[in-house]
PDB file of C-alpha atoms in Angstrom:
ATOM      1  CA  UNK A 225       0.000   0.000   0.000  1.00 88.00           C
ATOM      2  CA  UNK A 226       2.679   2.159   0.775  1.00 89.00           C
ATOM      3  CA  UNK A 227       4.379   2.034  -2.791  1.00 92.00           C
ATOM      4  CA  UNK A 228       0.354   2.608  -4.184  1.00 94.00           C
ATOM      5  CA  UNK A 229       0.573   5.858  -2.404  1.00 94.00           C
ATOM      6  CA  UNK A 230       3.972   6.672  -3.681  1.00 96.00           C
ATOM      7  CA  UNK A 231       2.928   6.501  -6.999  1.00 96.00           C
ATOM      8  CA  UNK A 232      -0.109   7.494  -6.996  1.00 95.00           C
ATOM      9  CA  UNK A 233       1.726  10.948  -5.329  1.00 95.00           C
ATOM     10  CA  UNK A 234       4.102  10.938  -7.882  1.00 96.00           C
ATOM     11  CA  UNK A 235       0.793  11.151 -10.777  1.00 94.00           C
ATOM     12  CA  UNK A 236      -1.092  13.640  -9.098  1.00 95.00           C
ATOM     13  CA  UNK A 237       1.846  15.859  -8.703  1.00 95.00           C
ATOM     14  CA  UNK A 238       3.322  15.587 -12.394  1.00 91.00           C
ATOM     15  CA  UNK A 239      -0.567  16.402 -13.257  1.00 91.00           C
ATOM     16  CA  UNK A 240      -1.806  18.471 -11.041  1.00 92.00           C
ATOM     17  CA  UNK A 241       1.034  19.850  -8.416  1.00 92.00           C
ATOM     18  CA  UNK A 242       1.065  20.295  -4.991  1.00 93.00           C
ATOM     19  CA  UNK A 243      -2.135  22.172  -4.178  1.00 91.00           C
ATOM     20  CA  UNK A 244      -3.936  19.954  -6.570  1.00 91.00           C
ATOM     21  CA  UNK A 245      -2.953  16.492  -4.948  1.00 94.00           C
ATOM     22  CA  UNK A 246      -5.246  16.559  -2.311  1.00 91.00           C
ATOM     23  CA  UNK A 247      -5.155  14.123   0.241  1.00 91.00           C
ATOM     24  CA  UNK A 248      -8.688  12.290  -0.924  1.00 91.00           C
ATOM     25  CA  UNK A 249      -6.999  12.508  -5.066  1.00 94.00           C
ATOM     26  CA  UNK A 250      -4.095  10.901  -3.348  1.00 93.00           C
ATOM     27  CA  UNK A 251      -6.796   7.834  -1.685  1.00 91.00           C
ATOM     28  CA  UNK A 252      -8.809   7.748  -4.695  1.00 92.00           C
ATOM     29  CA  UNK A 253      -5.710   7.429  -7.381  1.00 94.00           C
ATOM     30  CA  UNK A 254      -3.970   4.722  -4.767  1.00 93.00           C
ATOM     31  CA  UNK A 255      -7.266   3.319  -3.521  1.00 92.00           C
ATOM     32  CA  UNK A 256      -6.342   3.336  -0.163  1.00 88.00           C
ATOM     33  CA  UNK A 257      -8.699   4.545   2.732  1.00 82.00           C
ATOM     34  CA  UNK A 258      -7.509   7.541   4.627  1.00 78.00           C
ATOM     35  CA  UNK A 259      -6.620   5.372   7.737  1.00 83.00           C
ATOM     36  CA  UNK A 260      -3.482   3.811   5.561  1.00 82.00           C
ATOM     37  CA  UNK A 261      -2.584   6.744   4.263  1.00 83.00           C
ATOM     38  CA  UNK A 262      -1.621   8.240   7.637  1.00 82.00           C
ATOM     39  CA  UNK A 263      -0.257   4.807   9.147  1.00 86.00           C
ATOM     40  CA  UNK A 264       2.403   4.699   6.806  1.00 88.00           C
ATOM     41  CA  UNK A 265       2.880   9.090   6.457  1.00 89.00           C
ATOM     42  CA  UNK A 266       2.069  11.651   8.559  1.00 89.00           C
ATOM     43  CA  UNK A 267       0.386  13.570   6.200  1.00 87.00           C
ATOM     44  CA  UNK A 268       0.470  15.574   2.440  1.00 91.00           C
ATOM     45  CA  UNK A 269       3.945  17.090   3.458  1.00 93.00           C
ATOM     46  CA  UNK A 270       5.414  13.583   4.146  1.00 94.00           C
ATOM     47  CA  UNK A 271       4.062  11.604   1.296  1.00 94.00           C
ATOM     48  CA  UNK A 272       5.446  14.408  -0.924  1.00 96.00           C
ATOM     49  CA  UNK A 273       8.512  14.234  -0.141  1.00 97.00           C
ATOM     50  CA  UNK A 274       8.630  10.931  -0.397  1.00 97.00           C
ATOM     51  CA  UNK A 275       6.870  11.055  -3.596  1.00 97.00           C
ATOM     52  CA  UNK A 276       9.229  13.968  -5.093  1.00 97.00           C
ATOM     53  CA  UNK A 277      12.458  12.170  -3.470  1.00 97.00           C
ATOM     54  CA  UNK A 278      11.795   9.204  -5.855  1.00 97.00           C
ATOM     55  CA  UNK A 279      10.999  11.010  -9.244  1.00 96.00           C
ATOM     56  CA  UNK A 280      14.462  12.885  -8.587  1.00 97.00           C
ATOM     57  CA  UNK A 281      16.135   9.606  -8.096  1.00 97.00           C
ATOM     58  CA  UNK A 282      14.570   8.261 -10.994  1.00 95.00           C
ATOM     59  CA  UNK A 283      15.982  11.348 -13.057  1.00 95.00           C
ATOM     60  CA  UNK A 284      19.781  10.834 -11.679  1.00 96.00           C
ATOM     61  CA  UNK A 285      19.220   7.285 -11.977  1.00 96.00           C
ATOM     62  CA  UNK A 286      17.927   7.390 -15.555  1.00 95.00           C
ATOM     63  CA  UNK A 287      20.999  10.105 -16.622  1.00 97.00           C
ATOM     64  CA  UNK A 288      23.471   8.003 -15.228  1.00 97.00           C
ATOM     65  CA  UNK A 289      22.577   4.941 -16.830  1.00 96.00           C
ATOM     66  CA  UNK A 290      22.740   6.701 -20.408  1.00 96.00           C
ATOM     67  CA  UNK A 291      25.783   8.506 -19.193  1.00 98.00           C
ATOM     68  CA  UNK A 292      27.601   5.480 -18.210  1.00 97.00           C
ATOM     69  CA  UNK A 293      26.651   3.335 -20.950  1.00 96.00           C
ATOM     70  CA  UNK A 294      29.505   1.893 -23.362  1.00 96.00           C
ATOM     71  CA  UNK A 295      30.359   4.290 -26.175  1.00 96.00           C
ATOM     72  CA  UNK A 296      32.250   7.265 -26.813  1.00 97.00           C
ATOM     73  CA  UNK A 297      31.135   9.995 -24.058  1.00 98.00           C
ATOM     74  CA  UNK A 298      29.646  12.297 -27.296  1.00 97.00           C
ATOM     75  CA  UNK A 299      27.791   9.434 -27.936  1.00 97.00           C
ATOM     76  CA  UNK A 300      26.621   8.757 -24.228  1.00 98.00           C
ATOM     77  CA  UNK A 301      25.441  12.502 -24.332  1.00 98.00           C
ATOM     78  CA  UNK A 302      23.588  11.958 -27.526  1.00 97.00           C
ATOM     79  CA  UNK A 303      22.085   8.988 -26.080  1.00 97.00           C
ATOM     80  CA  UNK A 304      20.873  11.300 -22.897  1.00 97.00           C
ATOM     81  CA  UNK A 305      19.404  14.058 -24.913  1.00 97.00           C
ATOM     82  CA  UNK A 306      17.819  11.972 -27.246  1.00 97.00           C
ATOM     83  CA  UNK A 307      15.987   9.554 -24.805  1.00 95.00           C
ATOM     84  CA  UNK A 308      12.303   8.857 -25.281  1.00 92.00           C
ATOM     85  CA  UNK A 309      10.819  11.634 -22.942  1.00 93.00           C
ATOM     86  CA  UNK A 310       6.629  12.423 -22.370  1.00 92.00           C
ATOM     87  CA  UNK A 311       7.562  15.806 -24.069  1.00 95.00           C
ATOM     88  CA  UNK A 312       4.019  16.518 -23.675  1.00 94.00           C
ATOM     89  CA  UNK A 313       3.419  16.069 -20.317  1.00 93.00           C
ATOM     90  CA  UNK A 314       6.810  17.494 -19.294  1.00 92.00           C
ATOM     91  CA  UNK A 315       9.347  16.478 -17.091  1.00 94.00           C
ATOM     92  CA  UNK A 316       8.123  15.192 -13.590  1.00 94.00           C
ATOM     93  CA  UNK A 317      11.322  16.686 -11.482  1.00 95.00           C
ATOM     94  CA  UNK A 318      11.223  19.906 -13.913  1.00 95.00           C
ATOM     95  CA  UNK A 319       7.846  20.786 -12.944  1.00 92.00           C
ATOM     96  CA  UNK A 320       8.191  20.805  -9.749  1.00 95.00           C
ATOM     97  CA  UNK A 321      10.086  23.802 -10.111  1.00 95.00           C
ATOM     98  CA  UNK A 322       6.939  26.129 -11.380  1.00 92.00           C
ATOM     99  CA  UNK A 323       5.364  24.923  -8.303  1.00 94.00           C
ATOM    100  CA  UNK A 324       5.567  27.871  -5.904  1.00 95.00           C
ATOM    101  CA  UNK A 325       4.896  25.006  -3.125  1.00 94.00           C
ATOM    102  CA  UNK A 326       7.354  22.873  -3.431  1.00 95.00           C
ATOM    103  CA  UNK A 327      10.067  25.919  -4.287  1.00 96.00           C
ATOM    104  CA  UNK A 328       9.139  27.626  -1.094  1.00 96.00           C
ATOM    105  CA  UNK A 329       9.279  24.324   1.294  1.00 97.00           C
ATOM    106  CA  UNK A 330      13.504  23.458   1.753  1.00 97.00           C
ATOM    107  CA  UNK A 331      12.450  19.950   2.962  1.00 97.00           C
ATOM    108  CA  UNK A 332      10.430  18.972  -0.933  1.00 97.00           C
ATOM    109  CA  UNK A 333      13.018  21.795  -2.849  1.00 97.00           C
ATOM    110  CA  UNK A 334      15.869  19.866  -1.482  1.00 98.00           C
ATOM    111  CA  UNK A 335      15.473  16.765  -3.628  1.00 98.00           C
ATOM    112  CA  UNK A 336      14.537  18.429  -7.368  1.00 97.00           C
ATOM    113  CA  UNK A 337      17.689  20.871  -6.658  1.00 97.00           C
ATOM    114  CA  UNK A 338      20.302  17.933  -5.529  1.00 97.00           C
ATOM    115  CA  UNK A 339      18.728  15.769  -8.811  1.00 97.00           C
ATOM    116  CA  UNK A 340      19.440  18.797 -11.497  1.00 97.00           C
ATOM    117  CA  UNK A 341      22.684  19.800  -9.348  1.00 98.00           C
ATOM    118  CA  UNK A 342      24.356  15.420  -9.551  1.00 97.00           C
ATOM    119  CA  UNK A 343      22.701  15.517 -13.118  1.00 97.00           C
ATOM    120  CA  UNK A 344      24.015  18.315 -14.515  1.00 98.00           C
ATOM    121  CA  UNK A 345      27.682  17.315 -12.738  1.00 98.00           C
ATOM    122  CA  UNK A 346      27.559  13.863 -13.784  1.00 98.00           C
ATOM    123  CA  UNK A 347      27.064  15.895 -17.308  1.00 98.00           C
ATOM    124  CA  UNK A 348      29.710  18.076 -17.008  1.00 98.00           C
ATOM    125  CA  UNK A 349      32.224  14.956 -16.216  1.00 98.00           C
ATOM    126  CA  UNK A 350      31.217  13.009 -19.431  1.00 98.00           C
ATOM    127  CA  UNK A 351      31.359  15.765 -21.928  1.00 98.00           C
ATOM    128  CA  UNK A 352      35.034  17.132 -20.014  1.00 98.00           C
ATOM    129  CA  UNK A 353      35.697  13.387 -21.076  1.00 98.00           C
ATOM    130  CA  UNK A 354      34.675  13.747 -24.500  1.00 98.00           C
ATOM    131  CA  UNK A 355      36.640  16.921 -24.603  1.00 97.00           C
ATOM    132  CA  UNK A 356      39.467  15.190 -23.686  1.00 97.00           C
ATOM    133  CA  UNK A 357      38.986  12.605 -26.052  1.00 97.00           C
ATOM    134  CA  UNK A 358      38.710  15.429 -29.047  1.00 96.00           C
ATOM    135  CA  UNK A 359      35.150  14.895 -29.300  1.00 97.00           C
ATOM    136  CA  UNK A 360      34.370  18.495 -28.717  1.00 96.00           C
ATOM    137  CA  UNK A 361      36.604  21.522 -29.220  1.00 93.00           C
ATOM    138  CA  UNK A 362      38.972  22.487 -26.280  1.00 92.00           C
ATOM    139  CA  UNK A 363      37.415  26.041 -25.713  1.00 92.00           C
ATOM    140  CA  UNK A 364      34.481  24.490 -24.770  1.00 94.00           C
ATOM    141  CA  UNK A 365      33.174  24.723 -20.614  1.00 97.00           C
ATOM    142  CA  UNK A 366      31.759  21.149 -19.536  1.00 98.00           C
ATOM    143  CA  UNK A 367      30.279  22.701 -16.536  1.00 98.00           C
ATOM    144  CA  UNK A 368      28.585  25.765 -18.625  1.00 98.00           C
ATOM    145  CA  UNK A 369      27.616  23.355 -21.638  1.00 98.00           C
ATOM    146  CA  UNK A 370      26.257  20.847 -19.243  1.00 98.00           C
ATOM    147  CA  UNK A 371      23.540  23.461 -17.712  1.00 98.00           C
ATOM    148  CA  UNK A 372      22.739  24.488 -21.050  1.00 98.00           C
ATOM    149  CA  UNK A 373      21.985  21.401 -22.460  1.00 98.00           C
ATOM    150  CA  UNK A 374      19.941  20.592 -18.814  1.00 98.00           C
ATOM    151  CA  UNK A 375      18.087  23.659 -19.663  1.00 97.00           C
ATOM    152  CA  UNK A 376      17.573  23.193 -23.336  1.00 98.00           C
ATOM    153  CA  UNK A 377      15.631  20.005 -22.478  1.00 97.00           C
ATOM    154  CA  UNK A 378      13.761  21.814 -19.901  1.00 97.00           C
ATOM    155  CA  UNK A 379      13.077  24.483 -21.810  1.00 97.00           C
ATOM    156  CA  UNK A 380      12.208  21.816 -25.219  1.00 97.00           C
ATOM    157  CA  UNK A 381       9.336  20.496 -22.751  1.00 97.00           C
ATOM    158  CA  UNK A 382       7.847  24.250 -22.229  1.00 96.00           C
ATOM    159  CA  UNK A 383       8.012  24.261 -25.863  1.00 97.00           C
ATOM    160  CA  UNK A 384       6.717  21.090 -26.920  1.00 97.00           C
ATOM    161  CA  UNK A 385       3.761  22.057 -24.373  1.00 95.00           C
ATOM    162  CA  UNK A 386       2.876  25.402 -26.005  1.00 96.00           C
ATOM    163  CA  UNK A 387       3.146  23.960 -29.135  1.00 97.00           C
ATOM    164  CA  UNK A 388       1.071  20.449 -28.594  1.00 97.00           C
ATOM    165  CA  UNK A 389       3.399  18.926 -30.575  1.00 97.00           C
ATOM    166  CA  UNK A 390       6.473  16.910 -29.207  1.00 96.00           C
ATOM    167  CA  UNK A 391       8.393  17.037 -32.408  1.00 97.00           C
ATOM    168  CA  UNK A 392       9.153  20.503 -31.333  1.00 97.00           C
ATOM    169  CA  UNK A 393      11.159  19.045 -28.410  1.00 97.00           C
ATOM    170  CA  UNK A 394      12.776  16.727 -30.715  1.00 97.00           C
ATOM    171  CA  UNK A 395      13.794  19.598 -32.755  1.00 98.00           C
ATOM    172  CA  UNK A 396      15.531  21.518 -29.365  1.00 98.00           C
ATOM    173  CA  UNK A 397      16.971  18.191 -28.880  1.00 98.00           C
ATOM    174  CA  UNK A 398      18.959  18.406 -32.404  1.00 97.00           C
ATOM    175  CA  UNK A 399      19.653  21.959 -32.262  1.00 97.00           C
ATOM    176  CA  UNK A 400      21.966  21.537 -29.015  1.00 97.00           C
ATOM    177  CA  UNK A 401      23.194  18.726 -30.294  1.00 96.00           C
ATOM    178  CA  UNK A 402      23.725  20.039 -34.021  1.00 95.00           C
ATOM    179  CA  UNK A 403      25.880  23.249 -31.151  1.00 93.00           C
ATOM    180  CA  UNK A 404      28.423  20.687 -29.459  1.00 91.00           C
ATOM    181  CA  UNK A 405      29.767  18.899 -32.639  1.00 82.00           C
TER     182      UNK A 405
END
């Protein structure tokens, strides 16, 4: 029941954020009665967090499998940006961020900023790598390029969104690629 809850948590808030994952959209989603939702949390705050801590380990978990991956690190990076993604639904870690809720609590901020922060390191090391390797020019900052290409997928799902169309974040995806080679 306890997982149930998780996920269901982890839903409501890609759809609906904070204020809209009620307690009772939480039980209905999980179907669990109220009385197991508050054995195993003590409440909306709690379940959040625990909800939000395991989207942003999903995110670092998911980067660091593509970044680790055999291959060339400029392929490893390709691989990352070019990962299936719900480009129409957006990002479940990214969203967060928009949600003036979650920003303004440090206990459910903590985990979206440490996932984008390891991320965008873990980045930084492969394409410093690949830079290395003579993959990409030696000018070139890993750290700087790393946050840009974190925010040019970010920033591809606010654009796919507007657009309805998710070939528009494919399209974002090529352009930064179509910038590092």
């Amino acid at each position: 029941m306890r997982e149930r809850l998780i996920e269901s948590t982890r839903e409501l808030l890609w759809e609906r954020g904070y204020v809209g994952t009620s307690p009772k959209a939480i039980q209905q989603r999980s179907g669990a009665g109220q009385g197991s939702m508050y054995h195993h949390f003590r409440g909306k705050p709690d379940l959040a967090l625990a909800a939000i801590t395991r989207s942003a380990a999903e995110l670092r978990e998911r980067a660091e499998k593509e970044l680790s991956a055999p291959g060339s690190p400029l392929r490893r990076v390709t691989a990352y940006l070019r990962r299936e993604r719900a480009a129409l639904r957006g990002c479940p870690v990214g969203r967060l961020t928009q949600d003036p809720d979650v920003m303004a609590d440090p206990a459910l901020r903590r985990p979206v900023e440490e996932a984008f922060a390891r991320t965008r390191g873990r980045l930084a090391e492969v394409l410093a790598e690949a830079q290395a390797q003579g993959e990409l020019r030696a000018g070139l900052d890993p750290a700087a390029t790393a946050a840009a290409l974190i925010a040019v997928l970010q920033g591809a799902y606010v654009l796919a969104l507007a657009a309805g169309d998710a070939d528009v974040y494919a399209q974002a995806v090529e352009g930064a690629l179509g910038l590092l080679t």
